[in-house]
XYZ file of C-alpha atoms in Angstrom:
781
model
C 70.944 -8.236 -4.670
C 70.006 -5.195 -7.207
C 67.080 -6.494 -10.114
C 67.904 -5.835 -13.626
C 65.626 -6.177 -16.630
C 66.669 -8.874 -18.282
C 65.060 -12.490 -19.579
C 65.443 -13.509 -15.480
C 63.569 -10.664 -13.822
C 60.346 -8.751 -14.542
C 61.942 -5.366 -14.873
C 58.533 -3.618 -15.701
C 58.026 0.049 -14.568
C 54.313 0.396 -15.316
C 52.048 2.067 -13.085
C 50.822 -0.664 -10.859
C 54.484 -1.350 -10.226
C 55.300 2.252 -9.255
C 52.408 2.238 -6.800
C 54.227 -0.183 -4.574
C 56.915 -0.214 -2.179
C 60.027 -1.740 -3.815
C 61.323 -4.621 -1.746
C 64.538 -6.514 -2.662
C 64.537 -8.828 -5.404
C 66.508 -11.555 -6.809
C 66.555 -13.143 -10.632
C 63.827 -14.947 -10.999
C 62.574 -16.874 -14.183
C 58.905 -17.428 -15.645
C 56.898 -20.795 -14.467
C 57.764 -23.359 -16.984
C 53.895 -24.182 -17.455
C 54.295 -20.612 -19.165
C 56.565 -21.590 -21.531
C 55.529 -22.289 -25.114
C 58.008 -24.224 -27.699
C 61.875 -24.336 -27.283
C 63.584 -22.284 -24.351
C 65.567 -19.286 -25.296
C 68.899 -19.830 -25.853
C 69.784 -17.630 -22.945
C 67.980 -20.145 -20.819
C 69.779 -23.122 -22.069
C 73.119 -22.028 -20.529
C 71.626 -21.047 -17.448
C 73.943 -20.966 -14.429
C 73.005 -22.805 -11.380
C 71.542 -20.427 -8.535
C 72.297 -20.490 -4.985
C 70.690 -23.304 -3.139
C 68.672 -25.103 -6.251
C 69.679 -28.544 -7.784
C 70.142 -27.488 -11.017
C 68.793 -25.498 -13.974
C 65.469 -26.938 -13.999
C 64.456 -25.990 -10.778
C 65.469 -22.569 -11.434
C 62.711 -22.413 -13.859
C 60.173 -22.477 -10.840
C 59.252 -19.538 -9.353
C 60.902 -18.483 -5.669
C 59.222 -18.071 -2.708
C 60.728 -17.498 0.479
C 63.067 -15.100 2.318
C 66.420 -13.859 1.308
C 69.291 -14.567 3.769
C 68.741 -11.345 5.816
C 65.308 -12.262 6.232
C 63.542 -9.713 3.663
C 60.751 -10.762 1.900
C 60.771 -11.757 -1.710
C 58.699 -10.112 -4.687
C 56.808 -12.347 -6.952
C 57.586 -13.027 -10.410
C 55.791 -9.788 -11.364
C 57.695 -7.481 -9.720
C 54.652 -7.112 -7.255
C 55.058 -7.503 -3.272
C 54.050 -10.184 -1.405
C 50.975 -10.906 0.089
C 52.731 -10.591 3.293
C 53.243 -6.628 2.739
C 49.265 -6.296 3.009
C 47.639 -5.334 5.880
C 45.177 -8.271 8.050
C 42.197 -8.079 5.878
C 44.560 -8.575 2.723
C 46.577 -11.239 4.158
C 43.264 -13.046 5.306
C 42.273 -12.466 1.614
C 45.097 -14.105 0.478
C 44.993 -16.868 2.594
C 41.432 -17.360 1.800
C 42.177 -17.161 -2.211
C 44.811 -20.305 -1.667
C 42.593 -22.648 0.458
C 39.376 -23.030 -1.044
C 38.583 -26.327 -0.395
C 38.910 -25.499 3.567
C 36.610 -22.291 3.003
C 34.076 -23.902 0.907
C 34.086 -26.969 3.324
C 33.177 -24.555 6.236
C 30.557 -22.683 4.550
C 28.930 -25.971 2.994
C 28.719 -27.112 6.774
C 27.171 -23.486 7.514
C 24.736 -23.686 4.689
C 23.465 -26.919 5.143
C 23.135 -26.978 9.218
C 21.230 -23.966 9.092
C 19.286 -24.812 5.957
C 17.434 -27.741 7.370
C 16.111 -25.028 9.679
C 15.177 -22.443 7.034
C 11.814 -24.067 5.771
C 10.603 -23.803 9.185
C 11.156 -20.292 9.814
C 8.047 -19.014 8.035
C 5.594 -20.905 10.317
C 7.764 -19.633 13.500
C 7.571 -15.892 12.752
C 4.902 -13.874 14.649
C 2.870 -10.669 13.360
C 2.611 -9.448 16.753
C 4.949 -7.505 19.342
C 4.013 -4.052 18.000
C 3.689 -2.538 21.604
C 5.515 -0.636 23.970
C 7.338 -2.889 26.663
C 6.497 -1.848 30.073
C 3.522 0.783 29.271
C 0.518 1.149 31.163
C -1.059 -0.480 28.388
C 0.800 -3.548 28.263
C 0.251 -3.731 32.392
C -3.484 -3.849 31.647
C -3.317 -6.484 29.291
C -1.614 -8.736 31.713
C -3.828 -7.896 34.465
C -7.002 -8.281 32.104
C -5.250 -11.639 31.075
C -5.065 -13.002 34.283
C -8.172 -11.928 36.117
C -10.434 -11.904 33.394
C -10.383 -15.165 31.556
C -7.974 -13.470 28.833
C -10.681 -11.107 27.546
C -7.949 -8.366 26.287
C -6.688 -6.863 23.399
C -5.517 -10.413 22.270
C -8.583 -11.936 22.482
C -10.284 -13.327 19.432
C -13.343 -11.965 18.038
C -15.820 -13.544 15.846
C -18.315 -11.617 13.969
C -21.666 -13.306 12.633
C -23.645 -11.259 9.988
C -26.900 -11.522 7.956
C -28.184 -8.840 5.647
C -31.341 -10.693 6.219
C -31.309 -13.329 8.762
C -31.502 -12.225 12.487
C -30.506 -13.997 15.809
C -33.325 -15.231 16.434
C -33.665 -17.437 12.821
C -32.463 -20.848 12.837
C -29.578 -20.242 10.172
C -28.303 -17.710 12.195
C -28.793 -19.229 15.663
C -26.809 -22.439 14.688
C -24.167 -20.719 12.910
C -23.475 -19.251 16.248
C -23.709 -22.420 17.978
C -21.134 -23.819 15.737
C -19.153 -21.160 16.303
C -18.778 -20.995 19.575
C -18.332 -24.595 19.821
C -14.802 -24.435 17.553
C -13.910 -21.757 19.570
C -14.483 -23.985 22.800
C -12.552 -26.968 21.048
C -9.403 -24.756 20.785
C -6.703 -25.206 23.613
C -5.427 -21.308 23.332
C -9.243 -20.232 24.207
C -10.327 -19.723 27.730
C -13.471 -18.778 28.172
C -16.276 -18.061 25.044
C -18.427 -15.431 25.579
C -21.788 -15.730 23.880
C -23.709 -12.690 22.007
C -25.509 -10.852 24.612
C -28.792 -8.579 23.883
C -27.477 -4.991 24.356
C -23.860 -5.485 24.428
C -22.404 -7.535 22.006
C -25.940 -7.971 19.473
C -26.963 -5.141 17.136
C -30.595 -3.557 17.610
C -31.436 -4.751 14.388
C -30.330 -8.417 15.404
C -28.451 -8.692 12.229
C -24.893 -8.916 13.605
C -23.640 -10.847 16.585
C -19.947 -10.728 18.098
C -18.557 -13.669 20.088
C -15.790 -13.050 22.388
C -12.728 -15.746 23.079
C -10.516 -15.251 25.575
C -6.743 -15.659 25.378
C -5.199 -18.521 27.265
C -1.437 -17.646 25.625
C 0.172 -14.247 24.519
C -0.841 -12.106 21.699
C 1.955 -13.911 19.595
C 0.056 -17.184 20.330
C -2.826 -16.007 19.758
C -1.982 -14.715 16.222
C -1.048 -18.492 15.727
C -4.644 -19.403 16.807
C -6.432 -17.135 14.573
C -3.989 -18.753 11.665
C -5.958 -22.204 12.496
C -9.215 -20.947 13.011
C -10.474 -18.140 10.829
C -10.210 -20.831 7.881
C -12.708 -23.405 9.781
C -14.873 -20.643 11.420
C -14.902 -18.895 7.299
C -16.499 -22.647 6.549
C -19.270 -22.741 8.635
C -21.172 -19.535 6.995
C -23.690 -20.221 4.644
C -27.414 -19.576 3.734
C -26.970 -16.138 3.995
C -25.184 -16.078 7.228
C -21.330 -14.656 7.166
C -18.728 -15.506 9.536
C -15.459 -13.295 10.098
C -12.448 -13.479 12.721
C -11.560 -10.148 13.433
C -10.083 -8.200 16.395
C -6.081 -7.542 17.122
C -5.215 -11.262 16.544
C -7.406 -11.618 13.535
C -5.968 -8.395 11.687
C -2.415 -9.538 12.226
C -3.283 -13.287 11.043
C -4.582 -11.688 7.681
C -2.055 -9.247 7.630
C 0.622 -11.570 8.219
C -0.607 -14.187 4.804
C -1.257 -10.969 2.531
C 2.541 -9.925 3.544
C 4.018 -13.359 2.751
C 1.982 -13.533 -0.698
C 3.353 -10.023 -1.409
C 6.914 -11.047 -0.315
C 6.700 -14.304 -2.860
C 5.611 -12.154 -5.752
C 8.072 -9.157 -5.150
C 11.025 -12.157 -5.010
C 9.649 -13.875 -8.434
C 9.947 -10.341 -10.207
C 13.113 -9.217 -8.447
C 15.574 -12.260 -8.812
C 15.280 -12.117 -12.731
C 15.319 -7.971 -12.946
C 18.361 -8.682 -10.258
C 20.447 -10.995 -12.726
C 19.660 -8.974 -15.629
C 21.231 -6.098 -14.085
C 24.109 -7.792 -12.622
C 24.942 -9.251 -15.947
C 25.116 -5.736 -17.510
C 27.029 -4.306 -14.513
C 29.534 -7.194 -14.787
C 29.442 -7.950 -18.383
C 29.914 -11.814 -17.273
C 27.533 -14.581 -16.830
C 30.115 -16.104 -13.531
C 30.694 -12.365 -12.449
C 26.838 -11.809 -12.158
C 26.600 -14.980 -10.461
C 28.769 -14.271 -7.448
C 26.377 -11.478 -5.834
C 23.536 -14.036 -5.992
C 25.882 -16.371 -4.494
C 26.365 -14.213 -1.463
C 22.750 -13.410 -1.221
C 21.422 -17.108 -1.274
C 24.217 -18.111 1.539
C 23.013 -15.046 3.705
C 19.252 -15.755 3.362
C 19.699 -19.509 3.862
C 22.004 -18.829 7.366
C 19.705 -15.869 8.489
C 16.234 -17.806 7.857
C 17.889 -20.814 10.035
C 19.556 -18.373 12.729
C 15.992 -16.225 12.965
C 14.395 -19.802 13.261
C 16.858 -20.758 16.293
C 15.998 -17.134 17.631
C 12.086 -17.960 17.634
C 12.959 -20.561 20.288
C 14.095 -17.822 22.830
C 12.091 -14.856 22.321
C 9.306 -13.925 19.684
C 10.296 -12.679 16.008
C 8.484 -10.491 13.898
C 7.627 -11.847 10.514
C 9.244 -8.396 9.441
C 12.572 -9.478 10.723
C 12.460 -11.889 7.429
C 11.148 -9.613 5.262
C 13.848 -6.866 6.084
C 16.590 -9.584 5.952
C 15.536 -10.580 2.203
C 16.109 -7.235 1.422
C 19.387 -6.232 2.872
C 20.839 -9.512 2.067
C 19.918 -8.983 -1.580
C 21.128 -5.191 -1.369
C 24.354 -5.672 0.542
C 25.100 -8.816 -1.239
C 25.567 -7.084 -4.550
C 27.044 -3.802 -3.264
C 29.974 -5.812 -1.297
C 30.182 -8.006 -4.244
C 30.089 -5.371 -6.871
C 32.802 -3.604 -5.349
C 35.087 -6.394 -4.743
C 34.836 -8.164 -7.944
C 35.145 -4.662 -9.592
C 38.793 -4.071 -7.835
C 39.522 -7.660 -8.137
C 39.038 -7.967 -12.153
C 41.179 -4.144 -11.938
C 43.816 -6.095 -10.380
C 44.243 -9.435 -11.919
C 43.252 -8.029 -15.502
C 44.795 -4.402 -15.295
C 47.923 -4.827 -13.449
C 48.375 -8.280 -14.634
C 48.975 -9.544 -10.965
C 49.004 -13.538 -10.209
C 45.706 -14.280 -8.706
C 46.229 -14.792 -4.806
C 47.997 -11.252 -4.690
C 45.237 -9.967 -6.826
C 42.963 -11.119 -4.236
C 45.315 -9.906 -1.702
C 45.317 -6.429 -3.044
C 41.517 -6.376 -3.476
C 40.958 -7.257 0.309
C 43.449 -5.015 1.589
C 41.497 -1.693 -0.285
C 37.799 -2.865 -1.543
C 37.682 -5.315 1.585
C 38.554 -3.057 3.976
C 35.872 -0.722 2.619
C 33.546 -3.414 2.657
C 33.921 -4.215 6.612
C 33.902 -0.295 7.318
C 30.360 -0.306 5.531
C 29.078 -3.439 7.178
C 30.134 -2.436 10.884
C 28.283 1.127 9.870
C 25.323 -0.917 8.971
C 25.401 -2.702 11.983
C 25.642 0.002 14.242
C 22.872 2.138 12.630
C 20.533 -0.883 13.315
C 21.638 -1.385 16.605
C 20.511 2.071 17.661
C 17.040 0.528 16.806
C 17.282 -1.958 19.786
C 17.300 1.519 21.776
C 13.433 1.250 21.112
C 11.755 -1.382 23.792
C 9.315 -3.064 21.718
C 9.662 -6.614 20.606
C 8.453 -5.741 16.848
C 11.285 -3.351 16.490
C 14.047 -5.402 18.468
C 13.168 -8.330 16.643
C 13.284 -6.557 13.194
C 16.669 -5.144 13.627
C 17.619 -8.399 15.045
C 16.890 -10.037 11.746
C 18.614 -7.503 9.435
C 21.383 -7.499 11.840
C 22.053 -11.519 11.454
C 21.857 -11.034 7.728
C 24.403 -8.415 7.355
C 26.634 -10.426 9.858
C 26.333 -13.169 7.274
C 26.629 -11.469 3.943
C 29.622 -9.737 5.714
C 31.379 -13.006 6.731
C 30.579 -14.359 3.350
C 32.283 -11.339 1.355
C 35.441 -11.614 3.518
C 36.226 -15.444 3.272
C 33.837 -17.067 0.787
C 34.083 -14.372 -1.758
C 38.049 -14.265 -1.840
C 38.383 -17.849 -1.879
C 35.725 -18.496 -5.168
C 37.703 -15.672 -6.511
C 41.283 -17.332 -6.287
C 39.798 -20.418 -7.492
C 38.205 -18.806 -10.966
C 40.962 -16.373 -11.233
C 40.610 -15.542 -14.927
C 37.444 -17.838 -15.415
C 35.553 -15.034 -13.352
C 34.955 -12.945 -16.472
C 33.980 -16.356 -18.413
C 30.854 -16.193 -20.363
C 31.523 -12.307 -20.876
C 29.368 -10.162 -23.070
C 31.337 -8.962 -26.112
C 31.751 -5.231 -25.476
C 33.271 -6.149 -22.050
C 36.869 -4.884 -22.086
C 38.635 -6.752 -19.234
C 40.831 -5.236 -16.507
C 38.608 -1.777 -16.393
C 38.825 -0.969 -13.006
C 38.753 2.768 -13.482
C 36.222 4.090 -15.605
C 36.693 6.362 -18.399
C 33.232 7.485 -18.254
C 33.043 8.514 -14.717
C 36.247 9.848 -14.937
C 34.697 12.273 -17.728
C 32.177 12.616 -15.543
C 34.248 13.810 -12.662
C 36.471 16.238 -14.665
C 33.290 18.343 -15.747
C 32.183 18.423 -12.168
C 35.559 19.553 -11.377
C 35.581 22.506 -14.032
C 32.085 23.840 -13.484
C 30.811 22.817 -9.392
C 28.224 25.383 -9.345
C 26.401 24.239 -12.626
C 26.084 20.905 -10.735
C 25.948 21.385 -7.187
C 23.580 24.048 -6.828
C 20.461 22.300 -8.867
C 21.323 18.942 -6.685
C 21.287 20.930 -3.451
C 17.791 22.740 -4.582
C 15.816 19.678 -5.232
C 17.186 17.748 -2.289
C 16.591 20.525 -0.002
C 12.824 21.012 -1.780
C 12.122 17.601 -1.669
C 13.059 17.788 2.463
C 10.819 20.307 2.987
C 7.455 18.361 3.321
C 9.359 16.191 6.262
C 8.140 19.586 8.668
C 4.498 18.525 8.035
C 4.850 14.634 8.183
C 2.202 12.876 10.447
C 2.756 9.669 11.977
C 0.239 7.341 13.234
C -0.156 2.912 14.149
C -1.256 0.900 11.073
C -4.951 0.781 10.556
C -7.424 -1.935 9.614
C -6.185 -0.550 5.909
C -2.973 -2.287 6.169
C -5.323 -5.515 5.274
C -6.743 -6.296 2.132
C -10.639 -5.542 1.822
C -11.361 -9.048 0.591
C -9.592 -10.672 4.111
C -12.302 -11.529 6.944
C -10.749 -9.114 9.568
C -11.394 -6.070 7.674
C -14.952 -7.373 6.774
C -15.830 -8.017 10.722
C -14.278 -4.578 11.726
C -16.387 -2.723 8.952
C -19.793 -4.589 10.073
C -18.530 -4.195 13.880
C -18.554 -0.465 13.023
C -22.105 -0.592 11.287
C -23.477 -2.177 13.997
C -21.871 -0.737 17.253
C -20.461 2.719 15.782
C -16.901 3.690 14.644
C -15.187 3.539 18.092
C -16.694 -0.128 18.563
C -14.041 -2.018 17.108
C -11.238 -0.596 19.512
C -12.975 -0.352 22.952
C -10.718 0.633 25.828
C -10.622 -1.333 28.518
C -9.854 0.235 32.278
C -8.846 -1.965 34.952
C -9.351 -0.781 38.598
C -10.124 -1.997 41.687
C -13.753 -2.773 42.703
C -14.155 -0.033 44.886
C -13.329 2.187 42.279
C -15.124 1.070 39.361
C -18.008 3.896 39.818
C -15.841 6.214 39.726
C -14.383 5.060 36.450
C -17.665 4.866 34.936
C -18.393 8.572 35.906
C -15.388 9.654 34.493
C -15.935 7.940 31.342
C -19.397 9.065 30.550
C -18.345 12.542 31.453
C -15.948 12.173 28.525
C -17.046 14.149 25.027
C -15.606 11.355 22.916
C -17.300 8.181 24.494
C -20.163 6.951 23.092
C -21.127 4.216 25.595
C -19.686 2.736 28.674
C -20.280 -1.048 29.632
C -21.420 -1.977 32.972
C -18.351 -2.882 35.647
C -17.146 -6.328 34.893
C -15.736 -8.270 38.549
C -12.761 -10.216 38.343
C -10.098 -11.891 40.063
C -7.764 -10.367 42.630
C -10.438 -7.522 43.555
C -10.572 -6.072 40.251
C -13.559 -4.627 37.964
C -13.021 -3.931 34.000
C -14.667 -1.447 32.669
C -14.964 -1.262 28.682
C -15.687 2.331 27.007
C -16.503 2.749 23.247
C -15.332 5.998 21.835
C -17.296 7.696 19.110
C -14.268 8.054 16.824
C -12.521 5.548 14.839
C -9.640 3.693 16.744
C -6.943 5.287 14.192
C -8.220 8.313 14.505
C -5.793 10.911 16.842
C -9.201 12.095 18.815
C -9.522 8.261 20.149
C -5.668 8.867 21.292
C -6.885 12.324 22.576
C -9.604 9.978 24.706
C -6.988 7.871 26.033
C -4.987 10.579 27.327
C -7.978 12.536 29.081
C -8.904 9.088 30.823
C -5.542 8.672 32.053
C -5.647 12.652 33.436
C -8.728 11.923 35.222
C -9.371 8.757 36.514
C -8.243 7.358 39.991
C -4.784 6.512 40.333
C -4.970 3.188 40.680
C -6.729 2.905 37.425
C -5.017 1.240 34.236
C -5.929 2.245 30.738
C -5.642 -0.588 27.999
C -7.121 -2.202 25.003
C -5.778 -2.037 21.614
C -6.357 1.713 21.171
C -4.254 2.662 24.355
C -1.525 0.171 23.311
C -1.239 1.595 20.138
C -1.322 5.053 21.612
C 1.230 4.108 23.970
C 3.766 2.765 21.454
C 3.394 6.047 18.939
C 4.065 7.748 21.808
C 7.314 5.786 22.763
C 8.707 5.755 19.102
C 8.061 9.887 18.837
C 10.175 9.830 22.199
C 12.830 7.369 20.844
C 13.664 9.044 17.825
C 15.417 11.694 18.643
C 17.884 9.401 20.584
C 18.096 6.830 17.722
C 18.737 9.831 15.200
C 21.565 10.727 17.247
C 23.408 7.734 18.077
C 23.297 6.808 14.354
C 24.858 10.193 13.357
C 27.239 10.282 15.971
C 28.480 6.540 15.681
C 28.460 7.414 11.892
C 30.811 9.965 12.010
C 33.206 8.493 14.434
C 33.332 5.232 12.176
C 34.056 7.452 9.128
C 36.736 9.351 10.626
C 38.289 6.242 11.711
C 38.168 5.102 8.400
C 39.047 8.220 6.481
C 41.456 10.056 8.982
C 39.595 13.098 8.150
C 36.844 14.957 10.180
C 35.726 17.896 7.478
C 34.795 15.111 4.874
C 33.643 12.753 7.213
C 31.195 15.128 8.687
C 30.158 15.950 5.052
C 29.508 12.398 4.518
C 27.345 12.062 7.732
C 25.270 15.480 6.848
C 24.860 14.711 3.207
C 23.322 11.098 4.195
C 21.086 13.009 6.489
C 19.806 14.935 3.691
C 19.286 12.443 1.518
C 17.317 10.717 3.938
C 15.278 13.891 4.750
C 14.183 14.236 0.968
C 13.115 10.257 0.804
C 10.661 11.417 4.077
C 9.510 14.284 2.072
C 8.557 12.183 -0.556
C 7.304 9.495 1.093
C 4.734 12.242 3.401
C 3.512 13.580 -0.700
C 3.069 10.008 -1.619
C 1.414 8.111 1.392
C 0.261 10.891 3.882
C -1.355 13.359 1.186
C -2.370 10.173 -1.284
C -0.372 11.440 -4.336
C -0.244 8.526 -6.831
C -2.147 6.250 -4.793
C -4.304 5.450 -7.862
C -1.190 4.678 -9.925
C 0.490 2.268 -7.035
C -3.128 0.808 -5.596
C -3.410 1.761 -2.170
C -5.767 3.662 0.307
C -3.991 6.652 1.836
C -4.169 6.311 5.762
C -3.775 10.161 6.171
C -0.235 9.459 7.779
C 2.811 7.534 7.500
C 3.384 4.372 9.896
C 4.586 5.516 13.085
C 7.364 2.990 12.984
C 8.514 4.327 9.612
C 10.240 7.195 10.939
C 12.704 5.359 13.331
C 12.917 2.171 11.113
C 13.600 3.705 7.758
C 15.741 6.069 9.068
C 18.156 3.721 10.492
C 17.729 1.382 7.104
C 18.134 4.593 4.383
C 21.025 6.044 6.367
C 23.050 2.597 6.743
C 22.273 2.113 2.757
C 23.600 5.618 2.373
C 26.799 5.396 4.587
C 27.382 2.276 2.236
C 28.152 4.293 -0.764
C 29.605 6.918 1.407
C 32.333 4.438 2.743
C 32.603 3.041 -1.261
C 33.274 6.903 -2.616
C 35.031 8.047 0.037
C 37.530 5.199 0.440
C 38.310 5.187 -2.959
C 39.044 9.032 -3.112
C 41.102 8.402 0.357
C 43.031 5.949 -1.748
C 43.855 8.267 -4.362
C 44.715 11.375 -1.803
C 47.488 9.215 -0.165
C 48.908 8.147 -3.072
C 49.130 11.381 -4.586
C 48.094 14.463 -2.159
C 46.544 15.977 -5.099
C 42.462 16.855 -4.234
C 41.546 16.849 -8.005
C 42.828 13.351 -8.285
C 41.350 12.163 -5.232
C 38.073 13.511 -6.152
C 38.165 12.324 -10.001
C 39.947 9.155 -9.421
C 37.511 8.245 -6.411
C 34.554 8.819 -8.557
C 35.989 6.781 -11.477
C 37.107 3.672 -9.630
C 33.684 3.690 -7.284
C 31.161 5.702 -9.446
C 30.300 2.369 -11.889
C 29.877 0.270 -8.818
C 27.230 2.867 -6.823
C 25.302 3.248 -10.101
C 25.399 -0.391 -11.043
C 24.497 -1.567 -7.128
C 21.871 1.309 -6.688
C 20.162 0.254 -10.118
C 19.932 -3.335 -8.692
C 18.938 -1.901 -5.438
C 16.156 0.588 -7.005
C 14.631 -2.344 -9.116
C 14.464 -4.604 -6.076
C 12.895 -2.177 -3.731
C 9.986 -0.934 -6.277
C 8.941 -4.652 -7.045
C 7.582 -4.230 -3.442
C 5.278 -1.435 -4.740
C 3.643 -4.413 -6.510
C 2.733 -5.471 -3.013
C -1.104 -5.511 -1.817
C -0.686 -4.920 1.842
C 0.413 -0.857 2.641
C 3.229 -1.336 4.666
C 5.525 -3.548 2.554
C 4.546 -0.828 -0.480
C 5.403 2.215 1.923
C 8.959 0.191 2.625
C 9.736 -0.667 -1.148
C 8.892 2.906 -2.117
C 10.620 4.910 0.468
C 13.613 2.537 0.298
C 13.583 2.742 -3.328
C 13.296 6.664 -3.615
C 15.821 6.990 -0.934
C 18.621 4.941 -2.772
C 17.813 6.640 -5.958
C 18.054 10.319 -4.679
C 20.926 9.235 -2.770
C 23.350 7.194 -5.330
C 22.559 9.592 -8.065
C 22.084 13.260 -6.353
C 24.222 12.703 -3.376
C 26.939 10.696 -4.236
C 27.306 11.110 -7.979
C 26.687 14.960 -7.717
C 26.627 16.588 -4.407
C 29.502 15.162 -2.622
C 32.040 15.266 -5.599
C 31.041 19.111 -5.971
C 31.712 19.353 -1.778
C 35.051 17.606 -2.400
C 35.890 20.209 -5.118
C 35.239 22.959 -3.076
C 36.708 21.833 -0.066
C 39.791 20.881 -1.524
C 42.887 19.747 0.106
C 41.110 20.798 3.308
C 38.765 17.632 2.790
C 41.444 15.716 3.720
C 43.022 17.518 6.875
C 43.807 16.082 9.994
C 44.381 17.647 13.068
C 47.633 16.578 14.931
C 45.561 16.007 17.887
C 43.745 13.450 16.053
C 46.308 12.248 14.448
C 47.728 10.776 17.519
C 44.970 9.002 18.620
C 43.360 7.323 15.599
C 44.299 4.160 14.399
C 45.945 4.052 10.931
C 43.887 3.107 8.229
C 44.943 2.934 4.921
C 42.998 1.803 1.826
C 46.144 0.738 0.070
C 49.675 -0.343 0.584
């Protein structure tokens, strides 16, 4: 039955209608609820349509199938939701079943929210080790056979500028500290200060060692509980400080939690303000925050459950917070912008507007989320508990954000409908999905690509050059605030016993080889002194070797390598210095593998999404260039110390060794996020027009505003971490903020459009052999 323009059918021929495949139509009439005043004369004499009881029922829009089984169109002349792909149909279903979706997410949020507050005290700061390495094996043997006097042992420093160990006040403080340690069930033996070993020559510094009864994570928790009680013992000019690896991680965790709280207090209002400007509506601006809050609650509760199975680093929660906020904003911006365009611009019914939105923007979000997850999965290739738990934390948050975006957000949009623009700012123009300003920007780039492309490429290459002189190292005591006890005690030990004393190398060997171990250690040029062998269980002996250099100095790592090369084969070299050295080497070895896996899998995903190998490769390579530029800036700042005064940090002379692997995966994931948004929009225009200019201009016009707004929010959020006290979160915030700044504005909104212009139609070329094996993915219908 043909459709004709008239009072009983839509008859529109606007752009939105032309874009869609036309299905068979039957005469439809407006919803009676939309009618105002008297019915038109031509409606009063309406003949009964087949299958209807009378003219009154004819006023209801018909939904169903024609006798021959073909779908009907809606009253706006648009295709029904059944014509969309799986993501679109699912979005349409969610929009029509708000109560079911809301109840499901309420159950998830309440169930996991009940556990969320407990996660803070269940997370660990330890786990920075290379699983299966020689140093970890040495630590395990020391814990078993030497009363837990390994790198996890607690070290209590008693110091006075005026008193000595023989004075009553000093001796009494040592006695009380020893009793406090013995009373804790997580401590095995307590070794009191010994002359010539743990008492300084001037008698003003004494060290009490307490063996670890638990693993490194449990001893960090023990340090949390003990440091305050030990601090309360000081007085009469005598100081008491808990230091060592466990004490350092305890202080770092506490400072890190405080820094995160400070950053959150600043970032949330800033985020809301930027979102309000981006959306122009208070209701729409609240949707990304809804996703973020639900993602955070669910992630925190899930991480608490994970701590019951395996140790989870405190960094897992930090990164989960950042990614939940970043991706929640990204995905909500992309979805809501598209929804408003479909609802107000094309005048589609609400459920159909949601279906179209999810069939296009929702599909891009799904590919983006999978790309992020794959990038983080590559970090799992690093066999270190801290790394794997951090990646796990981010992946959990991404999964919840992605699930909420694909289910809860379309349900809420279906419920809100036009009210999504409620409380709008006065200058907002409803339905502007295509940005005229970004379209004009794209046209300028198309006309003069060299003018924009050459400077953008030059800046990125110049910023990337310092990467080739980037140095890495394990975090030193400088990551702890100066006023914390572990750092105070660390420097007191160095002043009393030498620079290398806080990080003595521990060598475990058969007792028959003990003399040989001592001889080799004493012959090393960087060894200050060697302790007498300590007999232990299982026929083993432990020799403690004090280097001349600071534990964070590269010379100390070289000392570990020389000892391993010259000691008897049965000897194991361990201690904090050796553990850090092994982890640093592991990270250096695994970095090429992680980078390669991320690049290859990222290319495959882009290839599947875009159906175009050339532009998929360009997307990966430009993401790599932006990442390299971000690391170049990181080298100039954190290794060379530029802007250290402004940002309030003390340079370690290197970038933390975990940075290259982890930050690469995170930065690449975020940059691919923007890549998918931009190129999926461009691909949608290419599929409709097969015009390279329209693909580039249309892609920028439809995604540019989203990328600009999302990047603005993320840069603001990440830079709030620059206000953090500890160095690692400061590094994290600044590096990620710079990476987003460079990628969004130099790469996605400058360099990528130029490359699309230069490549022209070849950007979307698909060889026939690939066409036969790739799944058919369309960002449209």
